[in-house]
Amino acid sequence: MRKFFPIGCALLVALALSGCGGTGEDALTLMGKSSDLQKPYMREIFDHFKETTGKDLDILAIEDAEYETTALDLLQKGELPDIFLHFHNADLNRFDVAENFCYLNDEAWVNDLTDSAKAYCTDADGNLLGLPFWESSVSGCYYNTKLLKGLGAPATQEDFDGLCNALLRKGITPICWPADGCSWMAQFGLDPIFADDPALLQSLNRNEITYAEIPAVTNMVQWIADAADQGWFGDDFLKTGWDDISPALSSGKAAMTFIWDTWFYTDFKPGNYTVDDFALMPVFMNTTPGGTYEGGNLNMMMVNKKSDKKDLALEFLSFCATPENYNVAFSGISTVSVFKGQTTNIQSAMVTNAMQSIAAHERVSTASTKIIGYSAENTVAALNRLLRKNISVAQCIASMDSDRINAAASLGTPGF
């Protein structure tokens, strides 16, 4: 069953989407996942739009687990809302974007997007698919500067591996690798493989090539296995979960972890060390020489090309993309800037101090968003079987391939 709830300026309590009155026939309809629409900056921009313009919004909040299937059902019925929220990930391929949504290349606000935000929302043909109105982050290797004092931040994979050995000799776990229930780590290593080679990504998504045939994938999986064997993840990484990352870092038990900056402002609890003791460098997982950062995954506001309120929808996006409005919405929110004119958000010193390195090595989030059939949970499950010595590196990669191919086939992807 679809679940709707009131948000900001609209109340929609109905069991069917079609025919709902909302706030009136002239209201603009906007649809998103329930959890996404509860974000404070989303509530704020909705209320601010209504108060500033006097115009109405009907907010259609769909239970997260039902969002994709509900949206596809509406698409088939020709009942998509005026504005549709979606991440630029593999699921978006099912919506025939070119047929159903406006390209936003010529909108006046485009030049105000940061380069990474614009790149995230741009398709392979250079078309801007939506307005990224969301919190952002930078994922990388966050490290304790005091524990690395005298060792320095590495610039190459060889340097990083040497750093891990040096930390181990000092009795410090080099990397907090939370294998118990955390599933994002591998995507950081996979990102540069496919972000740097769009043709390779296309071949993978057409089922013309597999992970097993890509040497860089083997390099990454072998590196993870070797790192565990050498003790770089410590002795209890298979039992280390989300709630264990903060204690490991704040106590100094572990020197580094692969995570994102906003985590330090939402989940990190100071101990022997505080957030001021940490800095940022690239993730090194043996897939790219200079390491890599992952840019944030951004929720996009997309405009229904077939809507009779298309002009009003574009007007709403322009409202959201105006500095005086988005600075109201994101005031006090911890996020990397998505707009060049953002001034009221909070950006971590870790990120701002690493801007030159980030500019050189950041990739748009690619593995988890653009590999059709990718599942972070399936990937980490295969890796954990490897780390428990239940399967070999080759068998781990075969399992990653099988899971991905089966998922792509279940989506009806051509070629699978």
Short mmCIF file of C-alpha atoms in Angstrom, two decimals:
data_model
loop_
_atom_site.label_atom_id
_atom_site.label_comp_id
_atom_site.label_asym_id
_atom_site.label_seq_id
_atom_site.Cartn_x
_atom_site.Cartn_y
_atom_site.Cartn_z
CA MET A 1 0.00 0.00 0.00
CA ARG A 2 1.20 3.50 -0.74
CA LYS A 3 1.80 5.68 2.27
CA PHE A 4 1.25 9.43 2.15
CA PHE A 5 1.87 11.97 4.87
CA PRO A 6 1.60 15.74 5.25
CA ILE A 7 4.71 17.77 4.55
CA GLY A 8 5.16 21.53 4.77
CA CYS A 9 2.54 23.16 2.60
CA ALA A 10 0.43 20.23 1.49
CA LEU A 11 -1.67 17.48 2.96
CA LEU A 12 -2.39 14.41 0.90
CA VAL A 13 -4.15 11.55 2.66
CA ALA A 14 -5.44 9.24 -0.01
CA LEU A 15 -4.87 5.67 -1.06
CA ALA A 16 -4.70 6.48 -4.77
CA LEU A 17 -2.77 9.18 -6.52
CA SER A 18 -5.10 9.95 -9.38
CA GLY A 19 -7.92 12.35 -8.72
CA CYS A 20 -6.56 13.72 -5.44
CA GLY A 21 -7.53 17.33 -4.86
CA GLY A 22 -4.58 18.28 -2.64
CA THR A 23 -4.48 22.03 -2.38
CA GLY A 24 -6.39 22.66 -5.57
CA GLU A 25 -6.40 22.01 -9.29
CA ASP A 26 -3.85 24.76 -9.89
CA ALA A 27 -1.34 23.28 -7.46
CA LEU A 28 1.95 21.97 -8.73
CA THR A 29 2.44 18.27 -7.94
CA LEU A 30 5.80 17.04 -6.67
CA MET A 31 6.57 13.43 -5.86
CA GLY A 32 9.38 11.92 -3.81
CA LYS A 33 10.23 9.25 -1.27
CA SER A 34 8.77 9.76 2.19
CA SER A 35 12.17 9.86 3.90
CA ASP A 36 13.58 12.27 1.32
CA LEU A 37 10.74 14.73 1.66
CA GLN A 38 11.18 14.90 5.44
CA LYS A 39 14.59 16.52 5.09
CA PRO A 40 14.52 19.95 6.76
CA TYR A 41 15.77 21.80 3.69
CA MET A 42 13.02 20.20 1.58
CA ARG A 43 10.31 21.23 4.04
CA GLU A 44 11.84 24.70 4.17
CA ILE A 45 11.91 25.28 0.41
CA PHE A 46 8.30 24.06 0.03
CA ASP A 47 7.06 26.41 2.75
CA HIS A 48 9.21 29.27 1.47
CA PHE A 49 7.81 28.87 -2.05
CA LYS A 50 4.23 28.99 -0.84
CA GLU A 51 4.83 31.94 1.49
CA THR A 52 6.82 33.91 -1.09
CA THR A 53 4.76 33.30 -4.21
CA GLY A 54 1.33 32.46 -2.82
CA LYS A 55 1.27 29.41 -5.09
CA ASP A 56 0.40 25.91 -3.94
CA LEU A 57 2.18 22.57 -4.01
CA ASP A 58 0.70 19.11 -3.73
CA ILE A 59 3.40 16.93 -2.16
CA LEU A 60 3.07 13.24 -2.97
CA ALA A 61 5.16 11.32 -0.45
CA ILE A 62 5.57 7.65 -1.36
CA GLU A 63 6.82 4.99 1.01
CA ASP A 64 10.48 4.40 0.16
CA ALA A 65 10.20 0.70 -0.64
CA GLU A 66 7.30 1.37 -3.02
CA TYR A 67 8.72 4.39 -4.78
CA GLU A 68 10.17 2.85 -7.93
CA THR A 69 7.23 0.53 -8.60
CA THR A 70 4.68 3.27 -7.87
CA ALA A 71 6.47 5.69 -10.19
CA LEU A 72 6.65 3.14 -13.00
CA ASP A 73 2.95 2.43 -12.59
CA LEU A 74 2.16 6.14 -12.86
CA LEU A 75 4.42 6.44 -15.89
CA GLN A 76 2.56 3.67 -17.68
CA LYS A 77 -0.76 5.36 -16.87
CA GLY A 78 0.47 8.75 -18.02
CA GLU A 79 0.00 10.13 -14.52
CA LEU A 80 3.48 11.18 -13.48
CA PRO A 81 3.55 14.36 -11.34
CA ASP A 82 4.75 17.71 -12.61
CA ILE A 83 8.03 17.34 -10.70
CA PHE A 84 9.63 13.97 -10.05
CA LEU A 85 12.46 13.44 -7.57
CA HIS A 86 15.09 10.84 -8.41
CA PHE A 87 18.77 10.12 -8.03
CA HIS A 88 20.82 9.72 -11.20
CA ASN A 89 21.26 5.99 -10.73
CA ALA A 90 20.65 2.78 -12.63
CA ASP A 91 16.94 2.74 -11.67
CA LEU A 92 16.43 5.94 -13.65
CA ASN A 93 17.09 4.01 -16.88
CA ARG A 94 13.64 2.44 -16.60
CA PHE A 95 11.86 5.80 -17.01
CA ASP A 96 12.90 6.67 -20.58
CA VAL A 97 14.20 10.07 -19.57
CA ALA A 98 14.48 11.47 -23.09
CA GLU A 99 10.83 10.68 -23.77
CA ASN A 100 9.34 11.81 -20.48
CA PHE A 101 11.46 14.56 -18.91
CA CYS A 102 12.78 17.98 -19.89
CA TYR A 103 16.44 18.57 -20.54
CA LEU A 104 17.47 21.59 -18.49
CA ASN A 105 20.62 22.59 -20.36
CA ASP A 106 19.45 26.13 -21.13
CA GLU A 107 18.01 27.11 -17.75
CA ALA A 108 19.42 30.36 -16.37
CA TRP A 109 20.59 28.74 -13.12
CA VAL A 110 22.84 26.10 -14.72
CA ASN A 111 26.03 28.15 -14.36
CA ASP A 112 25.43 28.47 -10.63
CA LEU A 113 25.83 24.71 -10.13
CA THR A 114 29.20 23.52 -8.89
CA ASP A 115 31.09 21.40 -11.40
CA SER A 116 30.62 18.17 -9.43
CA ALA A 117 26.89 18.75 -8.91
CA LYS A 118 26.37 19.49 -12.59
CA ALA A 119 28.40 16.42 -13.61
CA TYR A 120 26.28 14.19 -11.35
CA CYS A 121 23.07 15.31 -13.06
CA THR A 122 24.39 15.15 -16.63
CA ASP A 123 23.82 12.13 -18.86
CA ALA A 124 26.32 10.54 -21.25
CA ASP A 125 25.20 12.88 -24.03
CA GLY A 126 25.78 16.01 -21.97
CA ASN A 127 22.14 16.71 -21.11
CA LEU A 128 21.26 18.09 -17.68
CA LEU A 129 18.45 15.91 -16.32
CA GLY A 130 17.43 17.68 -13.16
CA LEU A 131 18.10 20.34 -10.57
CA PRO A 132 20.25 18.87 -7.77
CA PHE A 133 18.58 20.16 -4.64
CA TRP A 134 20.10 18.05 -1.89
CA GLU A 135 22.81 17.73 0.71
CA SER A 136 26.20 16.69 -0.61
CA SER A 137 29.37 15.24 0.81
CA VAL A 138 32.87 14.18 -0.15
CA SER A 139 33.82 10.57 0.48
CA GLY A 140 37.47 9.76 0.90
CA CYS A 141 40.03 8.56 3.41
CA TYR A 142 39.66 10.52 6.63
CA TYR A 143 42.75 10.24 8.80
CA ASN A 144 44.00 11.22 12.23
CA THR A 145 46.65 13.87 11.68
CA LYS A 146 48.25 13.29 15.09
CA LEU A 147 48.64 9.55 14.53
CA LEU A 148 50.11 10.21 11.08
CA LYS A 149 52.43 12.95 12.32
CA GLY A 150 55.83 12.45 10.76
CA LEU A 151 54.45 9.94 8.26
CA GLY A 152 52.67 12.32 5.89
CA ALA A 153 49.67 11.87 3.63
CA PRO A 154 50.54 9.60 0.67
CA ALA A 155 50.22 10.54 -2.99
CA THR A 156 50.47 7.06 -4.53
CA GLN A 157 49.21 3.55 -3.85
CA GLU A 158 52.75 2.47 -2.94
CA ASP A 159 53.00 5.32 -0.43
CA PHE A 160 49.63 4.42 1.07
CA ASP A 161 50.54 0.78 1.47
CA GLY A 162 53.81 1.84 3.12
CA LEU A 163 51.87 4.10 5.47
CA CYS A 164 49.64 1.20 6.52
CA ASN A 165 52.69 -0.91 7.35
CA ALA A 166 54.27 1.95 9.30
CA LEU A 167 51.12 2.43 11.39
CA LEU A 168 50.91 -1.29 12.04
CA ARG A 169 54.47 -1.30 13.35
CA LYS A 170 53.42 1.43 15.80
CA GLY A 171 50.61 -0.80 17.08
CA ILE A 172 47.84 1.22 15.41
CA THR A 173 45.16 -0.33 13.21
CA PRO A 174 45.67 1.51 9.91
CA ILE A 175 42.10 1.33 8.56
CA CYS A 176 38.77 0.96 10.33
CA TRP A 177 36.99 -1.33 7.85
CA PRO A 178 33.42 -1.87 9.16
CA ALA A 179 32.56 -5.15 7.46
CA ASP A 180 29.56 -5.91 9.68
CA GLY A 181 26.57 -4.31 7.97
CA CYS A 182 28.42 -1.48 6.20
CA SER A 183 28.51 -1.81 2.45
CA TRP A 184 29.80 1.38 0.82
CA MET A 185 33.56 0.84 0.88
CA ALA A 186 34.01 -1.14 -2.35
CA GLN A 187 32.20 1.44 -4.48
CA PHE A 188 34.96 3.96 -3.78
CA GLY A 189 37.48 1.63 -5.41
CA LEU A 190 35.18 0.79 -8.32
CA ASP A 191 34.26 4.42 -9.11
CA PRO A 192 37.43 5.42 -11.03
CA ILE A 193 37.40 2.22 -13.09
CA PHE A 194 34.12 3.20 -14.70
CA ALA A 195 33.99 6.98 -14.21
CA ASP A 196 37.26 7.31 -16.14
CA ASP A 197 36.13 5.00 -18.93
CA PRO A 198 32.47 5.59 -19.92
CA ALA A 199 32.81 3.10 -22.80
CA LEU A 200 33.77 0.39 -20.34
CA LEU A 201 30.75 1.23 -18.19
CA GLN A 202 28.55 1.05 -21.27
CA SER A 203 29.98 -2.36 -22.19
CA LEU A 204 29.35 -3.65 -18.66
CA ASN A 205 25.77 -2.37 -18.74
CA ARG A 206 25.20 -4.06 -22.10
CA ASN A 207 26.51 -7.36 -20.71
CA GLU A 208 29.37 -7.31 -23.21
CA ILE A 209 32.03 -7.60 -20.51
CA THR A 210 32.18 -8.77 -16.89
CA TYR A 211 34.05 -7.69 -13.78
CA ALA A 212 36.18 -10.82 -14.17
CA GLU A 213 37.49 -9.49 -17.49
CA ILE A 214 38.52 -6.12 -16.04
CA PRO A 215 41.98 -6.27 -14.42
CA ALA A 216 41.35 -3.26 -12.19
CA VAL A 217 38.46 -5.05 -10.47
CA THR A 218 40.72 -7.99 -9.69
CA ASN A 219 43.37 -5.55 -8.46
CA MET A 220 40.89 -4.04 -6.00
CA VAL A 221 39.53 -7.31 -4.66
CA GLN A 222 43.05 -8.70 -4.28
CA TRP A 223 44.11 -5.53 -2.45
CA ILE A 224 41.21 -5.85 0.00
CA ALA A 225 42.10 -9.49 0.66
CA ASP A 226 45.79 -8.69 1.11
CA ALA A 227 45.06 -5.71 3.37
CA ALA A 228 43.01 -7.93 5.67
CA ASP A 229 45.68 -10.63 5.68
CA GLN A 230 48.37 -8.11 6.60
CA GLY A 231 46.34 -6.80 9.53
CA TRP A 232 45.59 -3.38 8.07
CA PHE A 233 41.92 -3.72 9.09
CA GLY A 234 42.73 -4.98 12.60
CA ASP A 235 41.62 -8.23 14.23
CA ASP A 236 37.87 -7.67 14.59
CA PHE A 237 36.83 -5.93 11.36
CA LEU A 238 34.28 -8.63 10.54
CA LYS A 239 32.50 -7.72 13.79
CA THR A 240 32.92 -3.97 13.32
CA GLY A 241 29.70 -2.17 12.35
CA TRP A 242 28.33 1.34 12.00
CA ASP A 243 28.27 2.07 15.72
CA ASP A 244 31.88 0.93 16.12
CA ILE A 245 33.47 3.38 13.67
CA SER A 246 33.32 6.39 15.95
CA PRO A 247 34.86 4.66 19.00
CA ALA A 248 37.67 3.24 16.85
CA LEU A 249 38.57 6.67 15.48
CA SER A 250 37.98 8.84 18.55
CA SER A 251 40.02 6.51 20.76
CA GLY A 252 42.92 6.33 18.33
CA LYS A 253 42.59 2.57 17.95
CA ALA A 254 42.34 3.11 14.18
CA ALA A 255 44.02 5.88 12.22
CA MET A 256 41.86 6.05 9.08
CA THR A 257 38.51 5.11 7.60
CA PHE A 258 36.81 5.42 4.21
CA ILE A 259 33.71 7.55 4.78
CA TRP A 260 32.20 11.01 4.07
CA ASP A 261 32.57 14.37 5.79
CA THR A 262 29.00 14.77 7.03
CA TRP A 263 29.44 11.62 9.15
CA PHE A 264 31.74 13.59 11.44
CA TYR A 265 28.88 16.01 12.19
CA THR A 266 26.11 13.45 12.56
CA ASP A 267 27.66 10.33 14.12
CA PHE A 268 31.21 10.99 15.34
CA LYS A 269 31.55 11.29 19.12
CA PRO A 270 34.79 12.86 20.37
CA GLY A 271 37.06 10.92 22.72
CA ASN A 272 40.83 11.09 22.90
CA TYR A 273 40.57 12.82 19.53
CA THR A 274 38.04 15.31 18.15
CA VAL A 275 36.94 16.20 14.64
CA ASP A 276 39.66 18.86 14.59
CA ASP A 277 42.27 16.09 14.65
CA PHE A 278 41.17 14.67 11.29
CA ALA A 279 42.00 15.54 7.70
CA LEU A 280 41.12 14.18 4.27
CA MET A 281 43.10 12.41 1.56
CA PRO A 282 42.06 10.16 -1.36
CA VAL A 283 40.98 6.55 -1.00
CA PHE A 284 43.63 4.16 -2.29
CA MET A 285 42.28 0.72 -3.24
CA ASN A 286 44.66 -0.18 -6.06
CA THR A 287 42.41 0.91 -8.92
CA THR A 288 43.86 4.33 -9.80
CA PRO A 289 47.39 5.66 -9.22
CA GLY A 290 46.57 8.93 -7.45
CA GLY A 291 43.65 7.69 -5.39
CA THR A 292 40.06 8.88 -5.59
CA TYR A 293 37.30 10.80 -3.87
CA GLU A 294 33.60 10.17 -4.45
CA GLY A 295 31.31 13.12 -4.93
CA GLY A 296 27.90 13.21 -3.29
CA ASN A 297 24.80 11.42 -4.52
CA LEU A 298 22.22 14.09 -5.25
CA ASN A 299 18.45 13.97 -5.44
CA MET A 300 17.31 15.70 -8.64
CA MET A 301 14.13 17.61 -9.32
CA MET A 302 13.07 16.49 -12.81
CA VAL A 303 10.32 18.14 -14.86
CA ASN A 304 7.64 16.05 -16.57
CA LYS A 305 7.86 16.97 -20.25
CA LYS A 306 4.21 16.04 -20.82
CA SER A 307 2.80 18.03 -17.90
CA ASP A 308 0.38 20.83 -18.71
CA LYS A 309 2.09 22.75 -15.87
CA LYS A 310 5.56 22.36 -17.32
CA ASP A 311 6.20 26.12 -17.29
CA LEU A 312 5.15 26.39 -13.65
CA ALA A 313 7.37 23.42 -12.80
CA LEU A 314 10.34 25.13 -14.46
CA GLU A 315 9.47 28.28 -12.54
CA PHE A 316 9.58 26.30 -9.29
CA LEU A 317 13.02 24.92 -10.14
CA SER A 318 14.22 28.46 -10.85
CA PHE A 319 12.86 29.51 -7.47
CA CYS A 320 14.78 26.70 -5.76
CA ALA A 321 17.95 27.60 -7.69
CA THR A 322 17.90 31.26 -6.65
CA PRO A 323 20.55 32.13 -4.01
CA GLU A 324 18.19 34.05 -1.74
CA ASN A 325 15.92 30.98 -1.62
CA TYR A 326 18.35 28.06 -1.42
CA ASN A 327 20.34 29.91 1.24
CA VAL A 328 17.18 30.01 3.35
CA ALA A 329 16.60 26.30 2.87
CA PHE A 330 20.18 25.18 3.57
CA SER A 331 20.92 27.54 6.46
CA GLY A 332 22.92 25.61 9.06
CA ILE A 333 22.87 22.37 7.03
CA SER A 334 26.17 20.48 6.93
CA THR A 335 26.80 19.96 3.23
CA VAL A 336 29.33 20.55 0.52
CA SER A 337 28.03 23.36 -1.67
CA VAL A 338 25.90 22.28 -4.62
CA PHE A 339 25.45 25.89 -5.78
CA LYS A 340 28.29 28.36 -6.20
CA GLY A 341 26.28 30.96 -4.32
CA GLN A 342 25.69 28.86 -1.20
CA THR A 343 26.79 30.80 1.85
CA THR A 344 24.64 29.61 4.76
CA ASN A 345 25.56 25.92 4.73
CA ILE A 346 28.32 24.46 6.88
CA GLN A 347 31.37 23.03 5.10
CA SER A 348 33.93 21.04 7.04
CA ALA A 349 37.49 22.31 7.29
CA MET A 350 38.60 18.81 6.28
CA VAL A 351 37.01 19.29 2.88
CA THR A 352 37.95 22.91 2.33
CA ASN A 353 41.58 22.20 3.24
CA ALA A 354 41.70 19.37 0.69
CA MET A 355 40.02 21.25 -2.15
CA GLN A 356 43.05 21.18 -4.46
CA SER A 357 43.41 17.41 -4.07
CA ILE A 358 39.66 16.89 -4.42
CA ALA A 359 39.60 18.90 -7.65
CA ALA A 360 42.35 16.66 -9.06
CA HIS A 361 41.00 13.27 -7.96
CA GLU A 362 37.22 13.47 -7.38
CA ARG A 363 34.91 11.28 -9.45
CA VAL A 364 31.17 11.48 -9.78
CA SER A 365 29.58 8.66 -7.81
CA THR A 366 29.50 5.93 -10.44
CA ALA A 367 29.53 2.34 -9.18
CA SER A 368 26.47 2.49 -6.94
CA THR A 369 24.53 4.84 -9.22
CA LYS A 370 25.36 3.84 -12.78
CA ILE A 371 26.26 0.15 -12.83
CA ILE A 372 22.99 -1.57 -13.69
CA GLY A 373 22.24 -4.24 -11.12
CA TYR A 374 24.84 -3.02 -8.65
CA SER A 375 24.02 -3.85 -5.06
CA ALA A 376 26.29 -2.64 -2.28
CA GLU A 377 24.87 -5.31 0.01
CA ASN A 378 25.57 -8.13 -2.44
CA THR A 379 29.05 -6.79 -3.10
CA VAL A 380 30.04 -6.64 0.55
CA ALA A 381 28.49 -10.08 1.15
CA ALA A 382 30.78 -11.55 -1.51
CA LEU A 383 33.77 -9.69 -0.09
CA ASN A 384 32.99 -10.90 3.42
CA ARG A 385 32.93 -14.50 2.23
CA LEU A 386 36.37 -13.84 0.77
CA LEU A 387 37.61 -12.25 3.98
CA ARG A 388 36.36 -15.24 5.97
CA LYS A 389 38.44 -17.46 3.64
CA ASN A 390 35.34 -19.22 2.33
CA ILE A 391 36.02 -18.31 -1.31
CA SER A 392 38.95 -17.19 -3.46
CA VAL A 393 39.46 -13.82 -5.14
CA ALA A 394 38.27 -15.27 -8.45
CA GLN A 395 35.20 -16.80 -6.82
CA CYS A 396 34.43 -13.51 -5.09
CA ILE A 397 34.49 -11.64 -8.39
CA ALA A 398 32.38 -14.37 -10.01
CA SER A 399 29.81 -13.90 -7.25
CA MET A 400 29.83 -10.12 -7.75
CA ASP A 401 29.24 -10.70 -11.46
CA SER A 402 26.47 -13.23 -10.92
CA ASP A 403 24.60 -11.02 -8.45
CA ARG A 404 24.89 -8.00 -10.74
CA ILE A 405 23.82 -9.87 -13.87
CA ASN A 406 20.84 -11.47 -12.14
CA ALA A 407 19.71 -8.10 -10.80
CA ALA A 408 20.07 -6.46 -14.21
CA ALA A 409 18.06 -9.28 -15.79
CA SER A 410 15.31 -8.90 -13.20
CA LEU A 411 15.01 -5.24 -14.25
CA GLY A 412 14.45 -6.31 -17.84
CA THR A 413 17.69 -4.71 -19.00
CA PRO A 414 18.40 -5.44 -22.69
CA GLY A 415 21.27 -7.89 -23.16
CA PHE A 416 20.80 -9.65 -19.83
#
